[in-house]
PDB file of C-alpha atoms and ligand atoms in Angstrom:
ATOM      1  CA  MET A   1      71.208  98.069 147.585  1.00  0.00           C
ATOM      2  CA  THR A   2      70.153  94.401 147.579  1.00  0.00           C
ATOM      3  CA  ARG A   3      73.119  92.160 147.063  1.00  0.00           C
ATOM      4  CA  SER A   4      73.216  88.436 146.519  1.00  0.00           C
ATOM      5  CA  ALA A   5      75.415  85.886 148.271  1.00  0.00           C
ATOM      6  CA  VAL A   6      78.879  85.315 146.811  1.00  0.00           C
ATOM      7  CA  ARG A   7      81.229  82.391 147.359  1.00  0.00           C
ATOM      8  CA  ALA A   8      84.923  82.282 146.455  1.00  0.00           C
ATOM      9  CA  SER A   9      87.777  79.948 147.208  1.00  0.00           C
ATOM     10  CA  ALA A  10      91.550  79.641 146.966  1.00  0.00           C
ATOM     11  CA  PRO A  11      93.903  76.637 146.876  1.00  0.00           C
ATOM     12  CA  GLY A  12      96.807  75.659 149.093  1.00  0.00           C
ATOM     13  CA  LYS A  13     100.334  75.837 147.745  1.00  0.00           C
ATOM     14  CA  VAL A  14     103.611  73.999 147.847  1.00  0.00           C
ATOM     15  CA  ILE A  15     107.085  75.401 147.290  1.00  0.00           C
ATOM     16  CA  LEU A  16     108.910  73.115 144.844  1.00  0.00           C
ATOM     17  CA  PHE A  17     112.304  74.832 144.905  1.00  0.00           C
ATOM     18  CA  GLY A  18     114.027  77.834 146.444  1.00  0.00           C
ATOM     19  CA  GLU A  19     112.456  78.556 149.850  1.00  0.00           C
ATOM     20  CA  HIS A  20     114.552  80.729 152.192  1.00  0.00           C
ATOM     21  CA  ALA A  21     117.013  81.728 149.435  1.00  0.00           C
ATOM     22  CA  VAL A  22     114.035  83.555 147.875  1.00  0.00           C
ATOM     23  CA  VAL A  23     114.080  85.964 150.832  1.00  0.00           C
ATOM     24  CA  TYR A  24     117.609  86.979 149.690  1.00  0.00           C
ATOM     25  CA  GLY A  25     116.726  87.647 146.048  1.00  0.00           C
ATOM     26  CA  GLU A  26     117.136  84.194 144.513  1.00  0.00           C
ATOM     27  CA  PRO A  27     114.235  82.745 142.473  1.00  0.00           C
ATOM     28  CA  ALA A  28     111.794  80.134 143.776  1.00  0.00           C
ATOM     29  CA  ILE A  29     109.167  77.907 142.163  1.00  0.00           C
ATOM     30  CA  ALA A  30     105.807  77.188 143.761  1.00  0.00           C
ATOM     31  CA  ALA A  31     102.602  75.518 142.607  1.00  0.00           C
ATOM     32  CA  PRO A  32      98.986  75.473 143.764  1.00  0.00           C
ATOM     33  CA  VAL A  33      97.661  72.421 145.628  1.00  0.00           C
ATOM     34  CA  THR A  34      94.041  72.287 144.552  1.00  0.00           C
ATOM     35  CA  GLN A  35      93.060  69.270 146.690  1.00  0.00           C
ATOM     36  CA  VAL A  36      92.854  71.541 149.739  1.00  0.00           C
ATOM     37  CA  ARG A  37      91.058  74.901 149.680  1.00  0.00           C
ATOM     38  CA  ALA A  38      89.925  77.850 151.744  1.00  0.00           C
ATOM     39  CA  THR A  39      86.386  79.044 151.046  1.00  0.00           C
ATOM     40  CA  ALA A  40      84.661  82.314 151.920  1.00  0.00           C
ATOM     41  CA  ARG A  41      80.947  82.993 151.553  1.00  0.00           C
ATOM     42  CA  VAL A  42      79.415  86.433 151.959  1.00  0.00           C
ATOM     43  CA  GLU A  43      75.667  86.724 152.623  1.00  0.00           C
ATOM     44  CA  PRO A  44      73.571  89.863 152.928  1.00  0.00           C
ATOM     45  CA  ALA A  45      72.508  90.819 156.476  1.00  0.00           C
ATOM     46  CA  SER A  46      69.982  93.235 157.954  1.00  0.00           C
ATOM     47  CA  THR A  47      70.426  96.983 157.497  1.00  0.00           C
ATOM     48  CA  ASP A  48      72.998  98.647 159.780  1.00  0.00           C
ATOM     49  CA  SER A  49      74.324  95.323 161.095  1.00  0.00           C
ATOM     50  CA  GLY A  50      77.797  95.974 159.632  1.00  0.00           C
ATOM     51  CA  LEU A  51      80.122  93.235 158.437  1.00  0.00           C
ATOM     52  CA  ARG A  52      80.385  90.139 160.633  1.00  0.00           C
ATOM     53  CA  LEU A  53      83.430  87.908 160.107  1.00  0.00           C
ATOM     54  CA  VAL A  54      83.092  84.257 161.069  1.00  0.00           C
ATOM     55  CA  ALA A  55      86.057  81.862 161.120  1.00  0.00           C
ATOM     56  CA  ALA A  56      83.967  78.690 161.278  1.00  0.00           C
ATOM     57  CA  ASP A  57      86.845  76.246 161.925  1.00  0.00           C
ATOM     58  CA  LEU A  58      88.236  78.343 164.788  1.00  0.00           C
ATOM     59  CA  GLY A  59      84.848  79.153 166.335  1.00  0.00           C
ATOM     60  CA  GLU A  60      85.597  82.891 166.071  1.00  0.00           C
ATOM     61  CA  SER A  61      83.069  85.561 165.195  1.00  0.00           C
ATOM     62  CA  TYR A  62      83.326  89.353 165.406  1.00  0.00           C
ATOM     63  CA  THR A  63      82.189  92.432 163.539  1.00  0.00           C
ATOM     64  CA  LEU A  64      84.692  94.329 161.448  1.00  0.00           C
ATOM     65  CA  ALA A  65      84.186  97.364 163.688  1.00  0.00           C
ATOM     66  CA  ALA A  66      85.051  95.372 166.848  1.00  0.00           C
ATOM     67  CA  ALA A  67      87.707  93.027 165.401  1.00  0.00           C
ATOM     68  CA  PRO A  68      90.660  92.105 167.630  1.00  0.00           C
ATOM     69  CA  PRO A  69      93.788  94.088 166.704  1.00  0.00           C
ATOM     70  CA  GLY A  70      95.854  92.356 164.026  1.00  0.00           C
ATOM     71  CA  ALA A  71      93.102  89.872 163.065  1.00  0.00           C
ATOM     72  CA  PRO A  72      94.072  88.803 159.527  1.00  0.00           C
ATOM     73  CA  LEU A  73      90.446  88.311 158.404  1.00  0.00           C
ATOM     74  CA  ALA A  74      89.593  91.855 159.402  1.00  0.00           C
ATOM     75  CA  LEU A  75      92.709  93.223 157.741  1.00  0.00           C
ATOM     76  CA  ALA A  76      91.915  91.385 154.491  1.00  0.00           C
ATOM     77  CA  ALA A  77      88.348  92.740 154.588  1.00  0.00           C
ATOM     78  CA  ARG A  78      89.415  96.311 155.369  1.00  0.00           C
ATOM     79  CA  LEU A  79      92.125  96.367 152.699  1.00  0.00           C
ATOM     80  CA  THR A  80      89.664  95.072 150.096  1.00  0.00           C
ATOM     81  CA  LEU A  81      86.993  97.662 150.903  1.00  0.00           C
ATOM     82  CA  ASP A  82      89.552 100.501 151.004  1.00  0.00           C
ATOM     83  CA  HIS A  83      91.123  99.386 147.730  1.00  0.00           C
ATOM     84  CA  LEU A  84      87.722  99.339 146.030  1.00  0.00           C
ATOM     85  CA  GLY A  85      86.665 102.572 147.722  1.00  0.00           C
ATOM     86  CA  VAL A  86      83.398 101.161 149.083  1.00  0.00           C
ATOM     87  CA  SER A  87      81.869 101.424 152.530  1.00  0.00           C
ATOM     88  CA  ILE A  88      81.366  98.495 154.900  1.00  0.00           C
ATOM     89  CA  PRO A  89      78.455  96.377 153.638  1.00  0.00           C
ATOM     90  CA  ASP A  90      75.795  94.830 155.885  1.00  0.00           C
ATOM     91  CA  ALA A  91      76.808  91.210 155.520  1.00  0.00           C
ATOM     92  CA  VAL A  92      78.109  88.045 157.126  1.00  0.00           C
ATOM     93  CA  LEU A  93      81.355  86.581 155.796  1.00  0.00           C
ATOM     94  CA  ILE A  94      82.033  82.950 156.723  1.00  0.00           C
ATOM     95  CA  VAL A  95      85.439  81.370 156.137  1.00  0.00           C
ATOM     96  CA  GLN A  96      86.271  77.668 156.153  1.00  0.00           C
ATOM     97  CA  SER A  97      89.423  75.864 155.143  1.00  0.00           C
ATOM     98  CA  THR A  98      90.632  72.315 154.601  1.00  0.00           C
ATOM     99  CA  ILE A  99      94.259  73.493 154.423  1.00  0.00           C
ATOM    100  CA  PRO A 100      96.288  72.406 157.464  1.00  0.00           C
ATOM    101  CA  ILE A 101      97.449  75.417 159.498  1.00  0.00           C
ATOM    102  CA  ALA A 102     101.138  76.292 160.029  1.00  0.00           C
ATOM    103  CA  SER A 103     102.436  73.462 157.875  1.00  0.00           C
ATOM    104  CA  GLY A 104     103.779  75.389 154.888  1.00  0.00           C
ATOM    105  CA  LEU A 105     100.743  74.866 152.652  1.00  0.00           C
ATOM    106  CA  GLY A 106      99.837  78.543 152.613  1.00  0.00           C
ATOM    107  CA  SER A 107      96.675  78.354 154.719  1.00  0.00           C
ATOM    108  CA  GLY A 108      96.932  81.993 155.852  1.00  0.00           C
ATOM    109  CA  ALA A 109      97.379  83.346 152.338  1.00  0.00           C
ATOM    110  CA  ALA A 110      94.610  81.089 150.984  1.00  0.00           C
ATOM    111  CA  VAL A 111      92.123  82.225 153.639  1.00  0.00           C
ATOM    112  CA  SER A 112      92.954  85.875 152.941  1.00  0.00           C
ATOM    113  CA  THR A 113      92.664  85.291 149.184  1.00  0.00           C
ATOM    114  CA  ALA A 114      89.233  83.701 149.575  1.00  0.00           C
ATOM    115  CA  VAL A 115      88.113  86.641 151.772  1.00  0.00           C
ATOM    116  CA  VAL A 116      89.383  89.258 149.326  1.00  0.00           C
ATOM    117  CA  ARG A 117      87.759  87.530 146.335  1.00  0.00           C
ATOM    118  CA  ALA A 118      84.409  86.876 148.030  1.00  0.00           C
ATOM    119  CA  LEU A 119      84.100  90.351 149.511  1.00  0.00           C
ATOM    120  CA  ALA A 120      85.121  92.051 146.257  1.00  0.00           C
ATOM    121  CA  GLY A 121      82.552  89.932 144.418  1.00  0.00           C
ATOM    122  CA  PHE A 122      79.862  90.815 146.970  1.00  0.00           C
ATOM    123  CA  VAL A 123      80.347  94.571 146.632  1.00  0.00           C
ATOM    124  CA  GLY A 124      80.574  94.286 142.835  1.00  0.00           C
ATOM    125  CA  GLY A 125      84.315  94.975 142.577  1.00  0.00           C
ATOM    126  CA  LEU A 126      86.491  93.308 139.976  1.00  0.00           C
ATOM    127  CA  LEU A 127      90.043  92.497 141.020  1.00  0.00           C
ATOM    128  CA  LYS A 128      92.823  91.114 138.835  1.00  0.00           C
ATOM    129  CA  PRO A 129      94.939  88.286 140.348  1.00  0.00           C
ATOM    130  CA  ALA A 130      97.858  90.724 140.785  1.00  0.00           C
ATOM    131  CA  GLU A 131      95.641  93.089 142.808  1.00  0.00           C
ATOM    132  CA  VAL A 132      94.406  90.210 144.979  1.00  0.00           C
ATOM    133  CA  SER A 133      98.008  89.124 145.493  1.00  0.00           C
ATOM    134  CA  ASP A 134      99.086  92.622 146.600  1.00  0.00           C
ATOM    135  CA  LEU A 135      96.245  92.881 149.129  1.00  0.00           C
ATOM    136  CA  VAL A 136      96.974  89.421 150.534  1.00  0.00           C
ATOM    137  CA  TYR A 137     100.674  90.292 150.811  1.00  0.00           C
ATOM    138  CA  GLU A 138      99.737  92.945 153.391  1.00  0.00           C
ATOM    139  CA  THR A 139      98.010  90.288 155.526  1.00  0.00           C
ATOM    140  CA  GLU A 140     100.972  87.916 155.098  1.00  0.00           C
ATOM    141  CA  LYS A 141     103.186  90.381 156.937  1.00  0.00           C
ATOM    142  CA  ILE A 142     101.274  89.508 160.124  1.00  0.00           C
ATOM    143  CA  HIS A 143     102.154  85.801 159.810  1.00  0.00           C
ATOM    144  CA  HIS A 144     105.673  86.088 158.440  1.00  0.00           C
ATOM    145  CA  GLY A 145     107.268  89.385 159.374  1.00  0.00           C
ATOM    146  CA  THR A 146     109.236  89.759 156.135  1.00  0.00           C
ATOM    147  CA  PRO A 147     107.458  87.534 153.621  1.00  0.00           C
ATOM    148  CA  SER A 148     108.981  87.191 150.167  1.00  0.00           C
ATOM    149  CA  GLY A 149     105.478  87.295 148.656  1.00  0.00           C
ATOM    150  CA  ILE A 150     105.623  83.849 147.077  1.00  0.00           C
ATOM    151  CA  ASP A 151     102.569  82.441 148.900  1.00  0.00           C
ATOM    152  CA  ASN A 152     100.163  85.220 147.943  1.00  0.00           C
ATOM    153  CA  THR A 153     101.497  85.152 144.367  1.00  0.00           C
ATOM    154  CA  VAL A 154     101.041  81.454 143.651  1.00  0.00           C
ATOM    155  CA  ILE A 155      97.693  81.290 145.442  1.00  0.00           C
ATOM    156  CA  ALA A 156      96.169  84.411 143.859  1.00  0.00           C
ATOM    157  CA  HIS A 157      97.272  83.343 140.359  1.00  0.00           C
ATOM    158  CA  GLU A 158      96.463  79.631 140.916  1.00  0.00           C
ATOM    159  CA  ARG A 159      99.274  78.682 138.562  1.00  0.00           C
ATOM    160  CA  ALA A 160     102.798  77.375 138.955  1.00  0.00           C
ATOM    161  CA  VAL A 161     105.033  80.438 139.269  1.00  0.00           C
ATOM    162  CA  TYR A 162     108.683  81.345 138.964  1.00  0.00           C
ATOM    163  CA  PHE A 163     109.052  84.026 141.564  1.00  0.00           C
ATOM    164  CA  VAL A 164     111.729  86.608 142.319  1.00  0.00           C
ATOM    165  CA  ARG A 165     111.094  88.926 145.237  1.00  0.00           C
ATOM    166  CA  GLY A 166     110.033  92.412 144.116  1.00  0.00           C
ATOM    167  CA  LYS A 167     109.543  91.401 140.458  1.00  0.00           C
ATOM    168  CA  SER A 168     106.373  90.521 138.559  1.00  0.00           C
ATOM    169  CA  PRO A 169     105.862  86.761 138.854  1.00  0.00           C
ATOM    170  CA  GLU A 170     106.329  84.649 135.750  1.00  0.00           C
ATOM    171  CA  LEU A 171     103.633  82.013 135.214  1.00  0.00           C
ATOM    172  CA  LEU A 172     105.292  78.749 134.199  1.00  0.00           C
ATOM    173  CA  SER A 173     104.177  76.676 131.261  1.00  0.00           C
ATOM    174  CA  VAL A 174     104.580  73.161 132.577  1.00  0.00           C
ATOM    175  CA  GLY A 175     105.817  70.896 129.748  1.00  0.00           C
ATOM    176  CA  ALA A 176     104.513  67.645 131.275  1.00  0.00           C
ATOM    177  CA  PRO A 177     102.419  67.023 134.418  1.00  0.00           C
ATOM    178  CA  ILE A 178     104.485  66.793 137.609  1.00  0.00           C
ATOM    179  CA  ARG A 179     103.097  64.266 140.084  1.00  0.00           C
ATOM    180  CA  LEU A 180     103.799  64.881 143.755  1.00  0.00           C
ATOM    181  CA  VAL A 181     103.127  63.412 147.154  1.00  0.00           C
ATOM    182  CA  VAL A 182     102.948  66.165 149.768  1.00  0.00           C
ATOM    183  CA  ALA A 183     103.368  64.663 153.241  1.00  0.00           C
ATOM    184  CA  ASP A 184     102.831  66.371 156.577  1.00  0.00           C
ATOM    185  CA  THR A 185     105.241  65.632 159.440  1.00  0.00           C
ATOM    186  CA  GLY A 186     102.579  66.827 161.882  1.00  0.00           C
ATOM    187  CA  LEU A 187     105.227  69.041 163.495  1.00  0.00           C
ATOM    188  CA  PRO A 188     104.885  72.828 163.481  1.00  0.00           C
ATOM    189  CA  SER A 189     106.873  74.920 161.029  1.00  0.00           C
ATOM    190  CA  PRO A 190     107.051  78.414 162.524  1.00  0.00           C
ATOM    191  CA  THR A 191     107.889  80.465 159.429  1.00  0.00           C
ATOM    192  CA  LYS A 192     108.738  83.719 161.177  1.00  0.00           C
ATOM    193  CA  ARG A 193     111.118  81.996 163.605  1.00  0.00           C
ATOM    194  CA  LEU A 194     112.875  79.972 160.909  1.00  0.00           C
ATOM    195  CA  VAL A 195     113.273  82.980 158.619  1.00  0.00           C
ATOM    196  CA  GLY A 196     114.831  84.739 161.639  1.00  0.00           C
ATOM    197  CA  HIS A 197     117.100  81.750 162.287  1.00  0.00           C
ATOM    198  CA  VAL A 198     118.406  81.878 158.695  1.00  0.00           C
ATOM    199  CA  ARG A 199     118.895  85.635 159.020  1.00  0.00           C
ATOM    200  CA  ALA A 200     120.975  85.179 162.176  1.00  0.00           C
ATOM    201  CA  GLY A 201     123.103  82.559 160.385  1.00  0.00           C
ATOM    202  CA  TRP A 202     123.568  84.852 157.389  1.00  0.00           C
ATOM    203  CA  GLN A 203     124.631  87.691 159.680  1.00  0.00           C
ATOM    204  CA  SER A 204     127.257  85.604 161.456  1.00  0.00           C
ATOM    205  CA  GLU A 205     128.482  83.515 158.479  1.00  0.00           C
ATOM    206  CA  THR A 206     127.634  85.734 155.522  1.00  0.00           C
ATOM    207  CA  ALA A 207     129.919  84.176 152.893  1.00  0.00           C
ATOM    208  CA  ARG A 208     128.862  80.588 153.681  1.00  0.00           C
ATOM    209  CA  TYR A 209     125.151  81.443 153.636  1.00  0.00           C
ATOM    210  CA  GLU A 210     125.420  83.460 150.434  1.00  0.00           C
ATOM    211  CA  ALA A 211     127.187  80.571 148.697  1.00  0.00           C
ATOM    212  CA  LEU A 212     124.315  78.280 149.772  1.00  0.00           C
ATOM    213  CA  PHE A 213     121.700  80.794 148.524  1.00  0.00           C
ATOM    214  CA  GLU A 214     123.477  81.092 145.181  1.00  0.00           C
ATOM    215  CA  ARG A 215     123.655  77.342 144.713  1.00  0.00           C
ATOM    216  CA  ILE A 216     119.932  77.115 145.518  1.00  0.00           C
ATOM    217  CA  GLY A 217     119.318  79.839 142.912  1.00  0.00           C
ATOM    218  CA  ASP A 218     121.204  77.761 140.294  1.00  0.00           C
ATOM    219  CA  ILE A 219     119.027  74.753 141.142  1.00  0.00           C
ATOM    220  CA  VAL A 220     115.846  76.790 140.728  1.00  0.00           C
ATOM    221  CA  ARG A 221     116.937  78.111 137.315  1.00  0.00           C
ATOM    222  CA  GLU A 222     117.789  74.576 136.165  1.00  0.00           C
ATOM    223  CA  ALA A 223     114.486  73.253 137.563  1.00  0.00           C
ATOM    224  CA  ARG A 224     112.588  75.882 135.605  1.00  0.00           C
ATOM    225  CA  ARG A 225     114.267  74.761 132.386  1.00  0.00           C
ATOM    226  CA  LEU A 226     113.386  71.097 133.079  1.00  0.00           C
ATOM    227  CA  ILE A 227     109.789  71.916 134.064  1.00  0.00           C
ATOM    228  CA  GLU A 228     109.232  73.865 130.861  1.00  0.00           C
ATOM    229  CA  ALA A 229     110.912  71.092 128.837  1.00  0.00           C
ATOM    230  CA  GLY A 230     108.601  68.495 130.429  1.00  0.00           C
ATOM    231  CA  ASP A 231     111.491  66.476 131.869  1.00  0.00           C
ATOM    232  CA  SER A 232     110.038  65.883 135.286  1.00  0.00           C
ATOM    233  CA  PRO A 233     112.036  62.784 136.466  1.00  0.00           C
ATOM    234  CA  ALA A 234     115.205  64.884 136.060  1.00  0.00           C
ATOM    235  CA  LEU A 235     113.835  67.239 138.745  1.00  0.00           C
ATOM    236  CA  GLY A 236     114.369  64.502 141.356  1.00  0.00           C
ATOM    237  CA  PRO A 237     118.128  64.945 141.893  1.00  0.00           C
ATOM    238  CA  LEU A 238     117.613  68.717 142.011  1.00  0.00           C
ATOM    239  CA  MET A 239     115.066  68.244 144.810  1.00  0.00           C
ATOM    240  CA  ASP A 240     117.520  66.061 146.711  1.00  0.00           C
ATOM    241  CA  GLU A 241     120.251  68.648 146.348  1.00  0.00           C
ATOM    242  CA  ASN A 242     117.941  71.507 147.334  1.00  0.00           C
ATOM    243  CA  HIS A 243     117.008  69.538 150.458  1.00  0.00           C
ATOM    244  CA  ALA A 244     120.671  69.009 151.373  1.00  0.00           C
ATOM    245  CA  LEU A 245     121.320  72.754 150.989  1.00  0.00           C
ATOM    246  CA  LEU A 246     118.325  73.574 153.201  1.00  0.00           C
ATOM    247  CA  ASP A 247     119.738  71.143 155.769  1.00  0.00           C
ATOM    248  CA  ASN A 248     123.000  73.121 155.569  1.00  0.00           C
ATOM    249  CA  LEU A 249     121.037  76.322 156.193  1.00  0.00           C
ATOM    250  CA  GLY A 250     119.834  74.705 159.430  1.00  0.00           C
ATOM    251  CA  VAL A 251     116.122  74.461 158.573  1.00  0.00           C
ATOM    252  CA  SER A 252     115.744  70.695 158.178  1.00  0.00           C
ATOM    253  CA  SER A 253     115.373  68.247 161.069  1.00  0.00           C
ATOM    254  CA  SER A 254     116.067  64.586 161.747  1.00  0.00           C
ATOM    255  CA  THR A 255     112.391  63.863 161.010  1.00  0.00           C
ATOM    256  CA  LEU A 256     112.471  65.639 157.645  1.00  0.00           C
ATOM    257  CA  ASN A 257     115.771  63.959 156.724  1.00  0.00           C
ATOM    258  CA  ARG A 258     114.396  60.543 157.663  1.00  0.00           C
ATOM    259  CA  LEU A 259     111.086  61.001 155.839  1.00  0.00           C
ATOM    260  CA  THR A 260     112.692  62.319 152.641  1.00  0.00           C
ATOM    261  CA  ASP A 261     114.904  59.180 152.723  1.00  0.00           C
ATOM    262  CA  VAL A 262     111.836  56.980 153.199  1.00  0.00           C
ATOM    263  CA  ALA A 263     110.260  58.575 150.099  1.00  0.00           C
ATOM    264  CA  ARG A 264     113.409  58.020 148.013  1.00  0.00           C
ATOM    265  CA  ARG A 265     113.765  54.404 149.125  1.00  0.00           C
ATOM    266  CA  ALA A 266     110.111  53.778 148.205  1.00  0.00           C
ATOM    267  CA  GLY A 267     110.876  54.891 144.648  1.00  0.00           C
ATOM    268  CA  ALA A 268     110.422  58.674 144.595  1.00  0.00           C
ATOM    269  CA  PHE A 269     112.687  60.406 142.032  1.00  0.00           C
ATOM    270  CA  GLY A 270     113.599  62.981 144.661  1.00  0.00           C
ATOM    271  CA  ALA A 271     112.281  64.572 147.848  1.00  0.00           C
ATOM    272  CA  LYS A 272     112.772  67.701 149.894  1.00  0.00           C
ATOM    273  CA  LEU A 273     111.276  69.678 152.725  1.00  0.00           C
ATOM    274  CA  SER A 274     108.857  72.331 151.505  1.00  0.00           C
ATOM    275  CA  GLY A 275     108.282  75.729 153.085  1.00  0.00           C
ATOM    276  CA  ALA A 276     109.971  77.080 156.154  1.00  0.00           C
ATOM    277  CA  GLY A 277     111.163  73.682 157.441  1.00  0.00           C
ATOM    278  CA  ARG A 278     111.947  71.952 160.780  1.00  0.00           C
ATOM    279  CA  GLY A 279     108.431  70.463 160.551  1.00  0.00           C
ATOM    280  CA  GLY A 280     105.586  71.101 158.160  1.00  0.00           C
ATOM    281  CA  ASN A 281     105.500  69.298 154.851  1.00  0.00           C
ATOM    282  CA  LEU A 282     107.873  67.499 152.569  1.00  0.00           C
ATOM    283  CA  VAL A 283     107.319  66.974 148.881  1.00  0.00           C
ATOM    284  CA  ALA A 284     108.247  63.838 146.921  1.00  0.00           C
ATOM    285  CA  LEU A 285     108.423  63.587 143.132  1.00  0.00           C
ATOM    286  CA  VAL A 286     106.673  60.459 141.848  1.00  0.00           C
ATOM    287  CA  ASP A 287     104.932  59.046 138.774  1.00  0.00           C
ATOM    288  CA  ALA A 288     101.718  57.093 138.229  1.00  0.00           C
ATOM    289  CA  GLU A 289     103.527  53.786 138.877  1.00  0.00           C
ATOM    290  CA  ASN A 290     105.155  54.561 142.227  1.00  0.00           C
ATOM    291  CA  VAL A 291     102.774  57.150 143.745  1.00  0.00           C
ATOM    292  CA  ALA A 292     100.846  54.639 145.901  1.00  0.00           C
ATOM    293  CA  GLU A 293     104.006  52.971 147.182  1.00  0.00           C
ATOM    294  CA  VAL A 294     105.614  56.288 148.146  1.00  0.00           C
ATOM    295  CA  ALA A 295     102.445  57.576 149.840  1.00  0.00           C
ATOM    296  CA  ASP A 296     102.028  54.279 151.763  1.00  0.00           C
ATOM    297  CA  ALA A 297     105.664  54.261 152.875  1.00  0.00           C
ATOM    298  CA  LEU A 298     105.347  57.836 154.148  1.00  0.00           C
ATOM    299  CA  LYS A 299     102.152  56.983 156.038  1.00  0.00           C
ATOM    300  CA  ARG A 300     103.786  53.923 157.624  1.00  0.00           C
ATOM    301  CA  ALA A 301     106.780  56.070 158.585  1.00  0.00           C
ATOM    302  CA  GLY A 302     104.544  58.374 160.608  1.00  0.00           C
ATOM    303  CA  THR A 303     103.369  61.277 158.451  1.00  0.00           C
ATOM    304  CA  VAL A 304      99.969  62.522 159.588  1.00  0.00           C
ATOM    305  CA  ARG A 305      98.564  63.264 156.128  1.00  0.00           C
ATOM    306  CA  THR A 306      99.560  62.773 152.512  1.00  0.00           C
ATOM    307  CA  ILE A 307      98.121  64.679 149.560  1.00  0.00           C
ATOM    308  CA  GLU A 308      98.627  63.457 146.022  1.00  0.00           C
ATOM    309  CA  THR A 309      98.637  66.325 143.568  1.00  0.00           C
ATOM    310  CA  VAL A 310      99.644  67.046 139.971  1.00  0.00           C
ATOM    311  CA  VAL A 311     101.208  70.303 138.795  1.00  0.00           C
ATOM    312  CA  GLN A 312     100.180  71.159 135.243  1.00  0.00           C
TER     313      GLN A 312
HETATM  314  O1  PMV B   1     104.999  79.730 154.542  1.00  0.00           O
HETATM  315  P1  PMV B   1     105.996  78.669 154.250  1.00  0.00           P
HETATM  316  O2  PMV B   1     106.229  77.721 155.351  1.00  0.00           O
HETATM  317  O3  PMV B   1     105.725  77.986 152.935  1.00  0.00           O
HETATM  318  O4  PMV B   1     107.430  79.355 154.049  1.00  0.00           O
HETATM  319  C1  PMV B   1     107.612  80.430 153.242  1.00  0.00           C
HETATM  320  C2  PMV B   1     108.878  80.305 152.471  1.00  0.00           C
HETATM  321  C3  PMV B   1     110.066  81.072 152.998  1.00  0.00           C
HETATM  322  O5  PMV B   1     110.945  81.184 151.880  1.00  0.00           O
HETATM  323  C4  PMV B   1     110.754  80.278 154.093  1.00  0.00           C
HETATM  324  C5  PMV B   1     109.725  82.459 153.516  1.00  0.00           C
HETATM  325  C6  PMV B   1     109.235  83.413 152.457  1.00  0.00           C
HETATM  326  O6  PMV B   1     108.664  84.456 152.851  1.00  0.00           O
HETATM  327  O7  PMV B   1     109.447  83.185 151.255  1.00  0.00           O
END
């Protein structure tokens, strides 16, 4: 069968509220970050060449048949073909991404989502966002160990979501645009290790950790109400409080505490770490008037990259 080239992409993501507590059954809210994307392109190749996977940014290239064990690209490709019940096509799949790696912006889930979408499109399969999300979840287990599933959900749906582990995600209707500065500390944020660190804390101080998770859950429920009501400045104090609770869980750092303070002093309505913590990104809530000042202050204070994005 002659097939034509297919291209698909997927955005980054940011967790607005509820990271870590979401692993323990509390809700979390996340939104796509469309300014950064992963892209996959599948092109037909000569007969009997099999499927070649090329991670252009990493300089990696291998066939599906000879993929290194645990390679997420290969897993995403295999899961997609199995799910659709089709055999391996003769093709080259090239992946590229502008999403910073290991910084809490969902680069792994976005790359897998782009692969699943492009490959499904190439072999003529139609996948609903929920099916894409389920396939990507399987690849997330490699990165995270015990992922809650929030990254694959928000990225596959490309909408702000209210997420509870094990339940169907609820797509949020955002009452008024929420303007954010997402700023990268440049420090790694090893999700698996930090999730393990919280687990160890919960095992040794169960009551204290559960009280923190519950309070985070209350914040997320209140944030949802404000987001739907379009009252975005009122989200600021909730972000500040969520950050303080994450600090109490032991996943912040002096850098994240300092940079969230810098954002607040420059006029942000609130700021918090986003994702697994220790390093990675922070998110600051701004408006059209103070966005430039907050972004500049964060750059001067040493962040390696800022992204201005609007959740709507
Ligand atoms: O991948 P990150 O850095 O955005 O972190 C994921 C969020 C956690 O709640 C810490 C883990 C999870 O699986 O939900």
